[in-house]
Coordinates of N, CA and C in Angstrom, one line a residue:
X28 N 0.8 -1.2 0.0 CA 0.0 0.0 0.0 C 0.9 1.3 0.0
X29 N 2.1 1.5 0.9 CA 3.1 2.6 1.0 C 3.3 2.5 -0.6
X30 N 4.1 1.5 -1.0 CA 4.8 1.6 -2.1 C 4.1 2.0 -3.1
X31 N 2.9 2.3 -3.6 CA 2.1 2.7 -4.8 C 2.6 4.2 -4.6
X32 N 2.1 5.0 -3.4 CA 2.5 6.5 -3.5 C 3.5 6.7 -3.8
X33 N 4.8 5.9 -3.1 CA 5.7 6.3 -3.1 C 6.2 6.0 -4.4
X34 N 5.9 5.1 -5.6 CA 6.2 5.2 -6.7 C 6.0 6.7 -7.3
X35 N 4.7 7.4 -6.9 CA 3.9 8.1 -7.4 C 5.0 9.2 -8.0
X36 N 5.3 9.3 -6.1 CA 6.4 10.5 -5.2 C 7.1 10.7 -6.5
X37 N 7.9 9.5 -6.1 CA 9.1 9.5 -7.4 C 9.2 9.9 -8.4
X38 N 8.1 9.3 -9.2 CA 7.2 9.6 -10.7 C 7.7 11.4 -10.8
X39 N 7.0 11.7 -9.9 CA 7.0 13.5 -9.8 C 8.0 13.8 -9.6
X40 N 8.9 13.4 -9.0 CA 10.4 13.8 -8.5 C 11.1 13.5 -10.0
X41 N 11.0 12.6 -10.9 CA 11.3 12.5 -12.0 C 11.3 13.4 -13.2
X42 N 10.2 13.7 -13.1 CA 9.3 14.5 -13.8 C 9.9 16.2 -13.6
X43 N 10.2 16.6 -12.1 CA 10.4 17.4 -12.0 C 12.2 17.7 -12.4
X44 N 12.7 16.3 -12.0 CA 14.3 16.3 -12.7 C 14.5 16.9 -13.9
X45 N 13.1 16.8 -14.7 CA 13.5 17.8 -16.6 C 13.8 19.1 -16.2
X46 N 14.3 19.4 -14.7 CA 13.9 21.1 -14.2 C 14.8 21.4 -13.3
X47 N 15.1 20.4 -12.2 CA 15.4 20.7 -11.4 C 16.6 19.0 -11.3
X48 N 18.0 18.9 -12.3 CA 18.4 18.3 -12.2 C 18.8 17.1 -10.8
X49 N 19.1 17.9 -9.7 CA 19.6 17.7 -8.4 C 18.6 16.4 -7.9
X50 N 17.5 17.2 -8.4 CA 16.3 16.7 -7.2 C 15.6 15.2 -8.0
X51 N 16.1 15.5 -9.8 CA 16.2 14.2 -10.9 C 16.8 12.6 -10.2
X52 N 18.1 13.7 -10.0 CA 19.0 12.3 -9.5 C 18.9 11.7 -8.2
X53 N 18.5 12.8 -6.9 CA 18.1 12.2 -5.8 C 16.9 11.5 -6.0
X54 N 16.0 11.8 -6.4 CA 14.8 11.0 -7.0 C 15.4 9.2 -7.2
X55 N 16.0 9.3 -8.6 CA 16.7 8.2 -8.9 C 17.2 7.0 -7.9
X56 N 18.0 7.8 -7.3 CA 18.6 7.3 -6.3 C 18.3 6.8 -5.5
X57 N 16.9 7.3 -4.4 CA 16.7 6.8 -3.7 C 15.3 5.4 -4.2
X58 N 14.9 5.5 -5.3 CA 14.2 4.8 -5.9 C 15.3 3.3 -6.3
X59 N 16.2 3.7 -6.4 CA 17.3 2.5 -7.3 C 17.7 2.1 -5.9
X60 N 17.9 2.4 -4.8 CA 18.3 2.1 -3.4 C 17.3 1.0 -2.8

C-alpha cells in the first residue's frame, strides 16, 4: 500500500528532474536504493 504512493512520489520527482536536475537524480537514487 506505502509503495504505490511512493512510486507516485518519485514519478514527480522525476518528472520534475526535466527542471530541477539535483532533485532528478536524488529522486533516482533513492528509488534504485
Amino acid at each position: 500500500a506505502v509503495q504505490g504512493p511512493r512510486v507516485l512520489l518519485y514519478d514527480v520527482l522525476g518528472a520534475l528532474g526535466s527542471r530541477l536536475p539535483n532533485l532528478g537524480v536524488l529522486g533516482r537514487a533513492e528509488y534504485l536504493s
